[in-house]
Amino acid sequence: IQTLREFCDALAELPLRFQPGTQWKYSHGVDVAGRVIEVVSGRPLDAFLREEIFQPLGMSRTTFFVGRDRARDLAAMYLAEESTASRARCKGDDSKEAKEDEVLCRLKRVDGELPEDSRWCGRRTKHPIAGGGLMGSCAGGLVSCLHDMALFVCMLANGGKAPSCRQLLQPSTMRALMRDWLALSSVVGHSFGRRKALQGWPYGANVGWSPVGHIRKKDKCLYMGGWSTSWAIYPKTHLATISMSQSLVYFDVPGWVARKDELDSALEFGVAQHRRRVSALFRHRNKVGGAAGGRSSAQKAAARKGSALAVSRALRTGASKAVKGGGARVSAATAAAAAAERKHKAAASSSARAASPAKSVRRSFGASPAKRPRT
């Protein structure tokens, strides 16, 4: 079998592992979708992806194969093997044998001894081009880099819009991709009397699935990865993360603290801390506003003006920090800050419309322009 067409023809002759709508498992479904793209577009899958996605996004280093002249650009794939010391430390063993072996783990390269041995280097043997399904898992499919993945993830996080403002995916398509497909009636099979959503991977009922990745139901976080490379999009906080380490670890690492050593856990911990600090700030502002009841209207107006300007400066600072994130976020932040400043300058000139500092802060923070994710 040398082409995707031949692969799908052979796959169609095999019996199903289970009836559709009864289970969800990793499969060749996405590989078959690649063949559907070829039939509908009339182009090979690699040409379609290059012309419709990679080139518009500027993903110049994403391809199915790397030429031998770029073999050294390939990151090695390592499997971490647990050592005696690691097993002993996890069990609390302080024996002499455990102390003598100070190495916690050993890395074993699994994609060939040399970069030229990798399945992604050159095209020594012709095999079907397909990615995403089991056929390309750890043995083929697309190879990319951190820069290109950042462009792709930001496109998804920005509603299918490329940095050039070209709309690669329609908003309706993005809404569909951000939903849990394992709960759709067309997938579950409501017409057959099945009402319960299918369980996803790896946490069963807590995780859903869409064609671009897994969906965590509690916060709609969309994520995907493999072999310790991963990306995640957090719609509620307008953030996105990408991690590429290329080493697979199947055992507990001694001293590992998720909130410090794991990118996504560290992000979630930081966001939770920020929310606690913002809540504390609001409580403090409310107390200050309550204590200001005995002040004159001029004093209230001055305090309100100072609070508004402080929040406006914070918004402007946030806008300048978001420049690297790109997009309309900078202009939106600047406009919101300027509007908040003008609004409260006008309010300060009229003591008859005096309001508490707490309300002033709430209005200013309500204009926060955090609409686009930072990577």
Coordinates of C-alpha atoms in Angstrom, one line a residue:
I1 CA 0.0 0.0 0.0
Q2 CA 1.6 3.2 -1.2
T3 CA -1.2 5.8 -1.4
L4 CA -4.0 7.0 0.9
R5 CA -6.5 5.8 -1.6
E6 CA -5.2 2.3 -1.5
F7 CA -5.1 2.3 2.2
C8 CA -8.8 3.4 2.6
D9 CA -9.9 0.8 0.0
A10 CA -8.2 -1.9 2.0
L11 CA -9.6 -0.5 5.3
A12 CA -13.1 -0.6 3.9
E13 CA -12.9 -4.4 3.5
L14 CA -12.3 -4.9 7.3
P15 CA -15.1 -5.4 9.8
L16 CA -15.8 -2.6 12.3
R17 CA -14.4 -3.0 15.9
F18 CA -17.8 -1.9 17.3
Q19 CA -21.0 -0.3 16.1
P20 CA -20.9 3.5 15.5
G21 CA -22.2 5.6 18.3
T22 CA -21.5 3.0 21.0
Q23 CA -17.8 3.7 21.9
W24 CA -15.0 6.1 21.1
K25 CA -11.4 5.0 20.6
Y26 CA -8.4 6.1 18.7
S27 CA -8.7 4.9 15.1
H28 CA -8.0 5.5 11.4
G29 CA -11.0 7.8 11.2
V30 CA -8.9 11.0 10.8
D31 CA -6.8 9.2 8.1
V32 CA -10.0 8.4 6.3
A33 CA -11.0 12.1 6.6
G34 CA -7.7 12.9 4.8
R35 CA -8.9 10.8 1.9
V36 CA -12.2 12.6 1.9
I37 CA -10.3 15.9 1.5
E38 CA -8.5 14.5 -1.5
V39 CA -11.7 13.4 -3.2
V40 CA -13.6 16.6 -2.5
S41 CA -10.7 19.0 -3.4
G42 CA -9.2 16.9 -6.2
R43 CA -5.7 17.5 -4.8
P44 CA -3.3 15.3 -2.8
L45 CA -3.6 15.7 0.9
D46 CA -0.1 17.3 1.3
A47 CA -0.8 19.8 -1.5
F48 CA -4.2 20.8 0.0
L49 CA -2.7 21.4 3.5
R50 CA 0.2 23.3 2.1
E51 CA -1.9 25.6 -0.1
E52 CA -4.9 26.1 2.1
I53 CA -3.4 26.1 5.6
F54 CA 0.4 26.2 5.8
Q55 CA 1.1 28.9 3.3
P56 CA -1.7 31.3 4.4
L57 CA -0.5 31.0 8.0
G58 CA 3.2 31.2 7.2
M59 CA 4.0 27.7 8.4
S60 CA 7.0 27.3 6.2
R61 CA 8.7 24.5 8.2
T62 CA 5.7 22.2 8.5
T63 CA 5.8 19.2 6.1
F64 CA 5.4 15.4 5.9
F65 CA 9.1 14.9 5.2
V66 CA 12.3 16.7 6.0
G67 CA 15.1 16.7 3.3
R68 CA 18.4 15.1 4.2
D69 CA 20.0 18.6 4.2
R70 CA 17.8 19.5 7.1
A71 CA 18.2 16.2 9.0
R72 CA 20.0 17.9 11.9
D73 CA 16.9 20.1 12.4
L74 CA 14.9 17.1 13.6
A75 CA 14.5 16.9 17.4
A76 CA 15.2 13.3 18.6
M77 CA 12.4 11.3 20.2
Y78 CA 13.4 9.9 23.6
L79 CA 11.8 7.3 25.9
A80 CA 12.7 7.9 29.5
E81 CA 13.5 4.6 31.3
E82 CA 13.1 4.5 35.1
S83 CA 16.2 3.7 37.1
T84 CA 16.6 1.9 40.4
A85 CA 17.1 5.2 42.2
S86 CA 13.9 6.6 40.9
R87 CA 11.8 3.5 41.9
A88 CA 13.4 3.6 45.3
R89 CA 12.8 7.3 45.9
C90 CA 9.2 6.9 44.9
K91 CA 8.8 4.1 47.5
G92 CA 10.8 5.9 50.2
D93 CA 13.6 3.4 50.0
D94 CA 17.0 4.6 51.4
S95 CA 18.9 1.4 50.7
K96 CA 22.6 1.3 49.7
E97 CA 21.6 0.1 46.2
A98 CA 19.3 3.1 45.7
K99 CA 21.9 5.6 46.9
E100 CA 24.6 4.2 44.6
D101 CA 22.5 4.7 41.5
E102 CA 22.1 8.5 41.5
V103 CA 20.7 8.6 37.9
L104 CA 16.9 9.0 38.1
C105 CA 16.2 8.0 34.5
R106 CA 18.0 7.2 31.3
L107 CA 16.9 8.5 27.9
K108 CA 16.7 6.0 25.0
R109 CA 16.4 7.4 21.5
V110 CA 13.6 5.5 19.6
D111 CA 13.6 7.2 16.2
G112 CA 17.0 5.9 15.1
E113 CA 20.6 6.3 16.2
L114 CA 21.1 9.2 13.8
P115 CA 18.8 12.0 12.6
E116 CA 19.1 10.5 9.1
D117 CA 17.5 7.3 10.4
S118 CA 14.2 9.1 11.3
R119 CA 11.0 8.2 9.5
W120 CA 10.6 12.0 8.9
C121 CA 13.9 12.3 7.1
G122 CA 13.8 11.9 3.4
R123 CA 11.4 9.6 1.7
R124 CA 13.3 6.3 1.5
T125 CA 10.2 4.1 1.2
K126 CA 6.9 5.3 -0.3
H127 CA 4.1 5.1 2.2
P128 CA 0.7 6.8 2.5
I129 CA 0.6 10.4 3.5
A130 CA -1.8 10.9 6.3
G131 CA -1.7 12.4 9.7
G132 CA -3.8 12.4 12.8
G133 CA -4.9 8.8 12.8
L134 CA -3.1 5.7 14.0
M135 CA -1.3 5.4 10.7
G136 CA 0.8 8.4 11.4
S137 CA 1.1 8.0 15.2
C138 CA 4.8 8.2 16.2
A139 CA 5.8 6.8 12.8
G140 CA 4.8 9.4 10.3
G141 CA 2.5 12.3 9.7
L142 CA 3.4 15.9 9.9
V143 CA 6.6 17.3 11.4
S144 CA 6.6 20.9 12.6
C145 CA 8.4 23.4 14.9
L146 CA 7.4 25.7 17.8
H147 CA 7.0 28.8 15.6
D148 CA 4.7 27.1 13.1
M149 CA 2.6 25.5 15.9
A150 CA 2.2 28.9 17.6
L151 CA 0.8 30.3 14.3
F152 CA -1.6 27.3 14.0
V153 CA -2.8 27.4 17.7
C154 CA -3.3 31.2 17.6
M155 CA -5.4 30.8 14.4
L156 CA -7.7 28.4 16.3
A157 CA -7.7 30.6 19.4
N158 CA -8.6 33.6 17.3
G159 CA -11.7 32.1 15.8
G160 CA -10.1 30.7 12.7
K161 CA -8.4 34.0 11.7
A162 CA -4.8 34.1 10.4
P163 CA -2.4 36.9 11.5
S164 CA -3.0 38.4 8.1
C165 CA -6.7 38.8 9.1
R166 CA -7.7 36.2 6.5
Q167 CA -10.5 34.0 7.8
L168 CA -9.3 30.5 7.2
L169 CA -12.1 28.8 9.0
Q170 CA -15.6 30.1 9.2
P171 CA -17.0 31.1 12.6
S172 CA -19.6 28.4 12.4
T173 CA -16.8 25.8 11.7
M174 CA -14.9 27.1 14.8
R175 CA -18.0 26.8 17.0
A176 CA -18.5 23.2 15.8
L177 CA -14.8 22.4 16.5
M178 CA -15.1 23.8 20.1
R179 CA -18.0 21.5 20.9
D180 CA -17.9 18.0 22.3
W181 CA -18.8 15.7 19.4
L182 CA -19.2 12.7 21.7
A183 CA -22.5 14.3 22.9
L184 CA -24.0 15.1 19.5
S185 CA -27.1 13.2 18.6
S186 CA -25.7 12.4 15.2
V187 CA -22.7 10.7 16.8
V188 CA -24.4 9.1 19.8
G189 CA -27.4 7.9 17.8
H190 CA -30.5 9.3 19.4
S191 CA -32.6 7.7 16.7
F192 CA -31.5 4.4 18.0
G193 CA -32.6 5.3 21.6
R194 CA -29.1 6.1 22.8
R195 CA -29.1 9.3 24.9
K196 CA -25.9 9.1 27.0
A197 CA -22.8 10.9 25.7
L198 CA -19.8 8.7 24.8
Q199 CA -16.8 8.7 27.1
G200 CA -13.6 10.3 25.8
W201 CA -10.0 9.8 26.7
P202 CA -8.2 9.8 29.1
Y203 CA -10.7 10.8 31.9
G204 CA -13.9 9.3 30.6
A205 CA -17.0 11.5 31.2
N206 CA -14.9 14.5 32.1
V207 CA -13.3 14.8 28.7
G208 CA -15.0 15.2 25.3
W209 CA -13.6 15.1 21.8
S210 CA -13.6 17.1 18.5
P211 CA -11.7 16.6 15.3
V212 CA -8.9 19.0 16.5
G213 CA -8.4 17.7 20.0
H214 CA -9.8 16.8 23.4
I215 CA -12.2 19.1 25.2
R216 CA -12.2 19.4 29.0
K217 CA -15.8 19.8 29.9
K218 CA -15.4 21.9 33.1
D219 CA -13.8 24.9 31.3
K220 CA -14.0 24.1 27.6
C221 CA -10.2 23.8 27.4
L222 CA -9.3 22.4 23.9
Y223 CA -6.0 20.5 23.9
M224 CA -4.0 17.9 22.0
G225 CA -0.6 16.3 22.1
G226 CA 1.6 13.3 22.0
W227 CA 5.1 12.2 23.0
S228 CA 5.2 15.1 25.5
T229 CA 4.5 17.7 22.8
S230 CA 1.2 19.4 23.4
W231 CA -0.9 22.6 22.9
A232 CA -3.9 23.9 24.8
I233 CA -6.4 26.7 24.3
Y234 CA -8.3 28.2 27.3
P235 CA -11.3 30.1 25.9
K236 CA -12.4 31.6 29.3
T237 CA -9.0 33.3 30.0
H238 CA -8.1 33.9 26.3
L239 CA -4.8 32.1 26.7
A240 CA -3.0 29.4 24.8
T241 CA 0.0 27.3 25.6
I242 CA 2.4 25.1 23.6
S243 CA 4.9 22.6 25.0
M244 CA 7.6 20.7 23.1
S245 CA 10.0 18.4 25.0
Q246 CA 10.2 15.3 22.8
S247 CA 10.7 12.8 25.8
L248 CA 8.1 10.4 26.9
V249 CA 7.9 9.5 30.6
Y250 CA 5.7 6.7 31.9
F251 CA 6.6 6.8 35.5
D252 CA 6.3 9.3 38.4
V253 CA 9.3 11.6 38.6
P254 CA 10.6 12.2 42.1
G255 CA 10.3 15.8 43.2
W256 CA 7.9 16.7 40.4
V257 CA 5.5 19.5 41.3
A258 CA 2.9 20.0 38.7
R259 CA 2.2 23.6 39.4
K260 CA 5.9 24.4 38.9
D261 CA 7.1 21.8 36.5
E262 CA 4.2 21.4 34.1
L263 CA 3.3 24.3 31.8
D264 CA -0.5 23.9 31.8
S265 CA -0.7 23.3 35.6
A266 CA 1.6 26.3 36.2
L267 CA -0.7 28.5 34.0
E268 CA -3.8 27.4 35.8
F269 CA -2.2 28.0 39.1
G270 CA -1.1 31.5 38.1
V271 CA -4.6 32.3 36.8
A272 CA -6.2 31.2 40.0
Q273 CA -3.7 33.3 42.0
H274 CA -4.5 36.3 39.8
R275 CA -8.2 35.9 40.3
R276 CA -7.7 35.8 44.1
R277 CA -5.7 39.0 44.0
V278 CA -8.3 40.8 41.8
S279 CA -11.1 39.7 44.3
A280 CA -9.0 41.0 47.2
L281 CA -8.5 44.3 45.3
F282 CA -12.3 44.7 44.8
R283 CA -12.9 44.0 48.5
H284 CA -10.4 46.6 49.4
R285 CA -11.9 49.2 47.0
N286 CA -15.4 48.5 48.4
K287 CA -14.1 49.1 52.0
V288 CA -12.4 52.3 50.8
G289 CA -15.6 53.4 49.1
G290 CA -17.6 52.7 52.3
A291 CA -15.2 54.7 54.4
A292 CA -15.4 57.7 52.0
G293 CA -19.0 58.4 52.9
G294 CA -18.2 61.4 55.1
R295 CA -15.9 63.2 52.7
S296 CA -16.9 66.2 50.7
S297 CA -18.0 66.0 47.1
A298 CA -14.7 67.5 45.9
Q299 CA -12.7 64.9 47.9
K300 CA -14.8 62.1 46.4
A301 CA -14.3 63.4 42.9
A302 CA -10.6 63.6 43.4
A303 CA -10.4 60.1 44.8
R304 CA -12.6 58.8 41.9
K305 CA -10.4 60.5 39.4
G306 CA -7.2 59.0 40.9
S307 CA -8.7 55.5 40.8
A308 CA -9.8 55.9 37.2
L309 CA -6.4 57.1 36.1
A310 CA -4.7 54.2 37.9
V311 CA -6.9 51.7 36.2
S312 CA -6.5 53.5 32.9
R313 CA -2.7 53.2 33.3
A314 CA -3.0 49.5 34.1
L315 CA -5.0 49.0 31.0
R316 CA -2.4 50.8 28.9
T317 CA 0.4 48.8 30.5
G318 CA -1.5 45.6 29.7
A319 CA -1.9 46.8 26.1
S320 CA 1.9 47.4 25.7
K321 CA 2.6 43.9 27.1
A322 CA 0.2 42.4 24.6
V323 CA 2.1 43.8 21.6
K324 CA 3.9 40.5 21.1
G325 CA 0.5 38.8 21.0
G326 CA -0.4 40.9 18.0
G327 CA -3.7 41.5 16.5
A328 CA -6.4 44.0 17.4
R329 CA -5.9 43.5 21.1
V330 CA -3.5 46.4 21.3
S331 CA -5.8 48.9 19.6
A332 CA -8.8 47.6 21.6
A333 CA -6.9 48.0 24.9
T334 CA -5.7 51.5 24.1
A335 CA -9.2 52.6 23.0
A336 CA -10.8 51.1 26.1
A337 CA -8.2 52.8 28.3
A338 CA -8.7 56.2 26.6
A339 CA -12.5 55.9 26.9
A340 CA -12.3 55.1 30.6
E341 CA -10.0 58.0 31.2
R342 CA -12.2 60.5 29.3
K343 CA -15.3 59.2 31.0
H344 CA -13.9 59.6 34.5
K345 CA -12.4 63.0 33.8
A346 CA -15.8 64.2 32.8
A347 CA -17.3 62.7 35.9
A348 CA -14.7 64.4 38.1
S349 CA -15.8 67.8 36.9
S350 CA -19.3 67.4 38.1
S351 CA -19.6 66.6 41.8
A352 CA -23.4 66.2 41.5
R353 CA -22.8 62.9 39.8
A354 CA -20.4 61.6 42.4
A355 CA -20.1 57.9 42.7
S356 CA -18.1 55.6 45.0
P357 CA -14.5 54.6 44.0
A358 CA -15.6 51.0 44.0
K359 CA -18.1 51.6 41.2
S360 CA -15.5 53.6 39.3
V361 CA -13.1 50.7 39.4
R362 CA -15.7 48.2 38.4
R363 CA -16.6 50.2 35.3
S364 CA -13.0 50.5 34.3
F365 CA -12.2 46.9 34.8
G366 CA -15.3 46.0 32.9
A367 CA -13.8 47.6 29.8
S368 CA -10.8 45.2 29.9
P369 CA -9.9 44.4 26.3
A370 CA -8.6 40.8 26.9
K371 CA -10.2 39.3 23.8
R372 CA -7.3 37.6 22.2
P373 CA -5.0 34.9 23.6
R374 CA -1.3 35.3 24.3
T375 CA 1.0 32.4 23.4

